[in-house]
PDB file of C-alpha atoms and ligand atoms in Angstrom:
ATOM      1  CA  MET R1156     -18.478 -20.942   9.840  1.00 94.00           C
ATOM      2  CA  CYS R1157     -17.207 -17.619   8.474  1.00 98.00           C
ATOM      3  CA  ILE R1158     -18.390 -16.215   5.149  1.00 98.00           C
ATOM      4  CA  PHE R1159     -15.094 -16.921   3.364  1.00 98.00           C
ATOM      5  CA  CYS R1160     -15.020 -20.511   4.673  1.00 98.00           C
ATOM      6  CA  LYS R1161     -18.507 -20.823   3.142  1.00 98.00           C
ATOM      7  CA  ILE R1162     -17.139 -19.526  -0.161  1.00 98.00           C
ATOM      8  CA  ILE R1163     -14.333 -22.107   0.020  1.00 98.00           C
ATOM      9  CA  ASP R1164     -16.908 -24.840   0.696  1.00 98.00           C
ATOM     10  CA  GLY R1165     -19.052 -23.625  -2.217  1.00 97.00           C
ATOM     11  CA  GLU R1166     -21.984 -22.813   0.088  1.00 98.00           C
ATOM     12  CA  ILE R1167     -21.806 -19.208  -1.111  1.00 97.00           C
ATOM     13  CA  PRO R1168     -21.069 -18.525  -4.791  1.00 98.00           C
ATOM     14  CA  SER R1169     -18.040 -16.535  -5.875  1.00 98.00           C
ATOM     15  CA  TYR R1170     -16.223 -15.525  -9.040  1.00 98.00           C
ATOM     16  CA  LYS R1171     -12.979 -17.458  -8.685  1.00 98.00           C
ATOM     17  CA  VAL R1172      -9.895 -16.324 -10.553  1.00 98.00           C
ATOM     18  CA  TYR R1173      -7.418 -18.770  -8.991  1.00 98.00           C
ATOM     19  CA  GLU R1174      -7.600 -21.937  -6.950  1.00 98.00           C
ATOM     20  CA  ASP R1175      -5.147 -24.550  -5.713  1.00 98.00           C
ATOM     21  CA  GLN R1176      -5.018 -26.895  -2.727  1.00 98.00           C
ATOM     22  CA  ASP R1177      -4.256 -24.134  -0.230  1.00 98.00           C
ATOM     23  CA  VAL R1178      -5.240 -20.810  -1.765  1.00 98.00           C
ATOM     24  CA  LEU R1179      -8.327 -19.283  -3.364  1.00 98.00           C
ATOM     25  CA  ALA R1180      -8.681 -15.933  -5.133  1.00 98.00           C
ATOM     26  CA  PHE R1181     -12.032 -14.442  -6.124  1.00 98.00           C
ATOM     27  CA  LEU R1182     -13.571 -11.141  -7.111  1.00 98.00           C
ATOM     28  CA  ASP R1183     -14.540  -8.880  -4.223  1.00 98.00           C
ATOM     29  CA  ILE R1184     -18.233  -8.004  -4.387  1.00 98.00           C
ATOM     30  CA  SER R1185     -17.423  -4.367  -3.679  1.00 96.00           C
ATOM     31  CA  GLN R1186     -15.364  -3.899  -6.893  1.00 97.00           C
ATOM     32  CA  VAL R1187     -14.120  -0.589  -5.502  1.00 97.00           C
ATOM     33  CA  THR R1188     -12.148  -0.569  -8.734  1.00 98.00           C
ATOM     34  CA  LYS R1189     -12.551  -2.929 -11.695  1.00 98.00           C
ATOM     35  CA  GLY R1190     -10.876  -6.241 -10.854  1.00 98.00           C
ATOM     36  CA  HIS R1191     -10.805  -5.830  -7.034  1.00 98.00           C
ATOM     37  CA  THR R1192      -9.812  -9.300  -5.848  1.00 98.00           C
ATOM     38  CA  LEU R1193      -9.311 -11.146  -2.576  1.00 98.00           C
ATOM     39  CA  VAL R1194      -6.660 -13.821  -2.044  1.00 99.00           C
ATOM     40  CA  ILE R1195      -7.299 -16.124   0.910  1.00 98.00           C
ATOM     41  CA  PRO R1196      -5.889 -19.294   2.452  1.00 98.00           C
ATOM     42  CA  LYS R1197      -8.332 -22.213   2.449  1.00 98.00           C
ATOM     43  CA  LYS R1198      -7.533 -22.821   6.099  1.00 98.00           C
ATOM     44  CA  HIS R1199      -9.183 -20.324   8.412  1.00 98.00           C
ATOM     45  CA  TYR R1200      -6.878 -17.780  10.054  1.00 98.00           C
ATOM     46  CA  GLU R1201      -8.248 -14.615  11.537  1.00 98.00           C
ATOM     47  CA  ASN R1202      -5.887 -12.098   9.986  1.00 98.00           C
ATOM     48  CA  PHE R1203      -2.402 -11.151   8.743  1.00 98.00           C
ATOM     49  CA  VAL R1204      -0.771 -11.576  12.161  1.00 98.00           C
ATOM     50  CA  ASP R1205      -2.529 -14.860  12.916  1.00 97.00           C
ATOM     51  CA  VAL R1206      -1.532 -16.771   9.794  1.00 97.00           C
ATOM     52  CA  ASP R1207       1.434 -19.181   9.818  1.00 97.00           C
ATOM     53  CA  THR R1208       4.542 -18.445   7.755  1.00 98.00           C
ATOM     54  CA  GLU R1209       4.107 -21.212   5.198  1.00 98.00           C
ATOM     55  CA  THR R1210       0.519 -20.215   4.448  1.00 98.00           C
ATOM     56  CA  MET R1211       1.489 -16.558   4.290  1.00 98.00           C
ATOM     57  CA  GLN R1212       4.096 -17.379   1.674  1.00 98.00           C
ATOM     58  CA  LYS R1213       1.605 -19.321  -0.433  1.00 98.00           C
ATOM     59  CA  VAL R1214      -0.974 -16.540  -0.296  1.00 98.00           C
ATOM     60  CA  MET R1215       1.535 -13.812  -1.131  1.00 98.00           C
ATOM     61  CA  VAL R1216       3.014 -15.753  -4.056  1.00 98.00           C
ATOM     62  CA  VAL R1217      -0.465 -16.084  -5.559  1.00 98.00           C
ATOM     63  CA  ALA R1218      -1.199 -12.416  -4.851  1.00 98.00           C
ATOM     64  CA  GLN R1219       1.979 -11.364  -6.641  1.00 98.00           C
ATOM     65  CA  ASP R1220       1.302 -13.646  -9.581  1.00 98.00           C
ATOM     66  CA  LEU R1221      -2.224 -12.267  -9.987  1.00 98.00           C
ATOM     67  CA  ALA R1222      -0.966  -8.707  -9.550  1.00 98.00           C
ATOM     68  CA  LYS R1223       1.485  -9.197 -12.402  1.00 97.00           C
ATOM     69  CA  SER R1224      -1.132 -10.644 -14.718  1.00 98.00           C
ATOM     70  CA  TYR R1225      -3.680  -7.922 -13.814  1.00 98.00           C
ATOM     71  CA  MET R1226      -1.126  -5.306 -14.890  1.00 97.00           C
ATOM     72  CA  ASN R1227      -1.297  -6.901 -18.342  1.00 96.00           C
ATOM     73  CA  LYS R1228      -4.943  -7.941 -18.571  1.00 98.00           C
ATOM     74  CA  LEU R1229      -6.531  -4.775 -17.161  1.00 98.00           C
ATOM     75  CA  ASP R1230      -5.843  -1.255 -18.275  1.00 91.00           C
ATOM     76  CA  CYS R1231      -4.704  -0.382 -14.755  1.00 97.00           C
ATOM     77  CA  THR R1232      -1.483   1.508 -14.213  1.00 96.00           C
ATOM     78  CA  GLY R1233      -0.927   0.471 -10.586  1.00 97.00           C
ATOM     79  CA  LEU R1234      -2.274  -1.605  -7.708  1.00 97.00           C
ATOM     80  CA  ASN R1235      -2.812  -1.430  -3.970  1.00 97.00           C
ATOM     81  CA  ILE R1236      -2.045  -4.642  -2.125  1.00 98.00           C
ATOM     82  CA  LEU R1237      -3.362  -4.531   1.409  1.00 97.00           C
ATOM     83  CA  SER R1238      -4.585  -6.544   4.326  1.00 98.00           C
ATOM     84  CA  ASN R1239      -6.639  -5.021   7.134  1.00 98.00           C
ATOM     85  CA  VAL R1240      -6.036  -6.262  10.663  1.00 98.00           C
ATOM     86  CA  ASN R1241      -8.933  -5.881  13.110  1.00 98.00           C
ATOM     87  CA  GLU R1242     -11.943  -3.626  13.075  1.00 98.00           C
ATOM     88  CA  VAL R1243     -10.008  -0.452  13.864  1.00 97.00           C
ATOM     89  CA  ALA R1244      -8.117  -0.920  10.582  1.00 96.00           C
ATOM     90  CA  GLY R1245     -11.250  -1.699   8.582  1.00 95.00           C
ATOM     91  CA  GLN R1246     -11.282  -5.502   8.769  1.00 98.00           C
ATOM     92  CA  SER R1247     -14.864  -6.687   8.379  1.00 98.00           C
ATOM     93  CA  VAL R1248     -14.332 -10.351   7.510  1.00 98.00           C
ATOM     94  CA  PHE R1249     -12.168 -12.163  10.033  1.00 98.00           C
ATOM     95  CA  HIS R1250     -10.642 -14.697   7.671  1.00 98.00           C
ATOM     96  CA  PHE R1251      -7.175 -13.573   6.532  1.00 98.00           C
ATOM     97  CA  HIS R1252      -7.302 -12.011   3.075  1.00 98.00           C
ATOM     98  CA  VAL R1253      -5.143  -9.876   0.840  1.00 98.00           C
ATOM     99  CA  HIS R1254      -6.865  -7.260  -1.294  1.00 98.00           C
ATOM    100  CA  ILE R1255      -5.622  -6.685  -4.817  1.00 98.00           C
ATOM    101  CA  ILE R1256      -7.005  -3.318  -5.887  1.00 98.00           C
ATOM    102  CA  PRO R1257      -6.159  -2.329  -9.455  1.00 98.00           C
ATOM    103  CA  ARG R1258      -5.636   1.419  -9.829  1.00 98.00           C
ATOM    104  CA  TYR R1259      -6.562   3.428 -12.869  1.00 97.00           C
ATOM    105  CA  HIS R1260      -6.460   7.021 -11.607  1.00 96.00           C
ATOM    106  CA  ALA R1261      -5.207   8.779  -8.476  1.00 92.00           C
ATOM    107  CA  THR R1262      -8.850   9.795  -7.971  1.00 93.00           C
ATOM    108  CA  ASP R1263     -10.238   6.210  -7.895  1.00 95.00           C
ATOM    109  CA  ASP R1264     -12.687   5.585  -5.034  1.00 93.00           C
ATOM    110  CA  VAL R1265      -9.890   4.260  -2.828  1.00 94.00           C
ATOM    111  CA  VAL R1266      -8.833   6.455   0.064  1.00 90.00           C
ATOM    112  CA  ILE R1267      -5.557   5.572   1.703  1.00 86.00           C
ATOM    113  CA  GLU R1268      -4.242   8.817   3.038  1.00 87.00           C
ATOM    114  CA  PHE R1269      -1.187   9.470   5.179  1.00 91.00           C
ATOM    115  CA  LYS R1270      -2.206  12.753   6.764  1.00 92.00           C
ATOM    116  CA  GLU R1271       0.070  15.043   8.742  1.00 90.00           C
ATOM    117  CA  SER R1272       0.309  13.821  12.313  1.00 90.00           C
ATOM    118  CA  PRO R1273       2.110  14.771  15.540  1.00 92.00           C
ATOM    119  CA  GLU R1274       5.870  14.373  15.410  1.00 94.00           C
ATOM    120  CA  GLN R1275       7.230  11.162  16.878  1.00 95.00           C
ATOM    121  CA  ASP R1276      10.416  10.521  18.835  1.00 96.00           C
ATOM    122  CA  LEU R1277      12.014   8.367  16.142  1.00 96.00           C
ATOM    123  CA  PRO R1278      15.071   7.167  18.117  1.00 97.00           C
ATOM    124  CA  ALA R1279      12.800   6.070  20.989  1.00 97.00           C
ATOM    125  CA  LEU R1280      10.466   4.370  18.538  1.00 97.00           C
ATOM    126  CA  GLN R1281      13.385   2.636  16.864  1.00 97.00           C
ATOM    127  CA  ASN R1282      14.523   1.382  20.284  1.00 97.00           C
ATOM    128  CA  LEU R1283      11.104   0.064  21.058  1.00 98.00           C
ATOM    129  CA  LEU R1284      10.441  -1.551  17.691  1.00 98.00           C
ATOM    130  CA  LYS R1285      13.744  -2.888  16.407  1.00 98.00           C
ATOM    131  CA  LYS R1286      14.208  -6.633  16.320  1.00 96.00           C
ATOM    132  CA  ASP R1287      17.254  -8.023  18.159  1.00 89.00           C
TER     133      ASP R1287
HETATM  134  P1  AMP H 903     -12.071  -6.271   4.875  1.00 95.41           P
HETATM  135  O1  AMP H 903     -12.919  -5.059   5.137  1.00 95.41           O
HETATM  136  O2  AMP H 903     -10.610  -5.962   4.676  1.00 95.41           O
HETATM  137  O3  AMP H 903     -12.287  -7.327   5.946  1.00 95.41           O
HETATM  138  O4  AMP H 903     -12.548  -6.839   3.496  1.00 95.41           O
HETATM  139  C1  AMP H 903     -13.611  -7.728   3.373  1.00 95.41           C
HETATM  140  C2  AMP H 903     -14.013  -7.692   1.932  1.00 95.41           C
HETATM  141  O5  AMP H 903     -14.811  -8.812   1.673  1.00 95.41           O
HETATM  142  C3  AMP H 903     -14.820  -6.463   1.529  1.00 95.41           C
HETATM  143  O6  AMP H 903     -14.123  -5.732   0.526  1.00 95.41           O
HETATM  144  C4  AMP H 903     -16.139  -7.043   1.015  1.00 95.41           C
HETATM  145  O7  AMP H 903     -16.643  -6.362  -0.116  1.00 95.41           O
HETATM  146  C5  AMP H 903     -15.738  -8.462   0.674  1.00 95.41           C
HETATM  147  N1  AMP H 903     -16.808  -9.451   0.698  1.00 95.41           N
HETATM  148  C6  AMP H 903     -17.684  -9.670   1.694  1.00 95.41           C
HETATM  149  N2  AMP H 903     -18.528 -10.685   1.371  1.00 95.41           N
HETATM  150  C7  AMP H 903     -18.158 -11.109   0.132  1.00 95.41           C
HETATM  151  C8  AMP H 903     -18.636 -12.111  -0.764  1.00 95.41           C
HETATM  152  N3  AMP H 903     -19.676 -12.910  -0.439  1.00 95.41           N
HETATM  153  N4  AMP H 903     -18.022 -12.267  -1.957  1.00 95.41           N
HETATM  154  C9  AMP H 903     -16.986 -11.462  -2.291  1.00 95.41           C
HETATM  155  N5  AMP H 903     -16.483 -10.510  -1.485  1.00 95.41           N
HETATM  156  C10 AMP H 903     -17.056 -10.322  -0.294  1.00 95.41           C
HETATM  157 ZN1   ZN H 904     -13.006 -18.652   7.520  1.00 95.41          ZN
END
């Protein structure tokens, strides 16, 4: 059983901030910034692309609701909402989760940087990626 399934089952303790039949939210142990929170479905899905639409909606609604209330309850001035997919993107726990990372300063210990990269053929990419 994965570590987050163990948290859901109460085998591993957590600091819950929201719970309903389908969704759980709890404080991330890393606390990269004050209030760093994870929102997860109670059913095990590996990641963002694996989860079914209905569950995704439930998780995101809770994430948005918490995000709104964090903007009031914490002295943060922004948030990062993110979900890592697979190891290459930094996923370390393979149970779908959405990070809520309150932001206080641009220099917080959160590094999400869009560096300069080689130019892309945008029309070709559009052709490849657009949905019919
Ligand atoms: P990710 O790297 O996107 O898969 O994120 C996994 C997150 O889970 C990390 O930010 C960890 O700090 C967090 N984490 C791992 N174990 C626990 C735990 N027992 N309780 C709370 N958060 C955890
Ligand atoms: Zn799990």
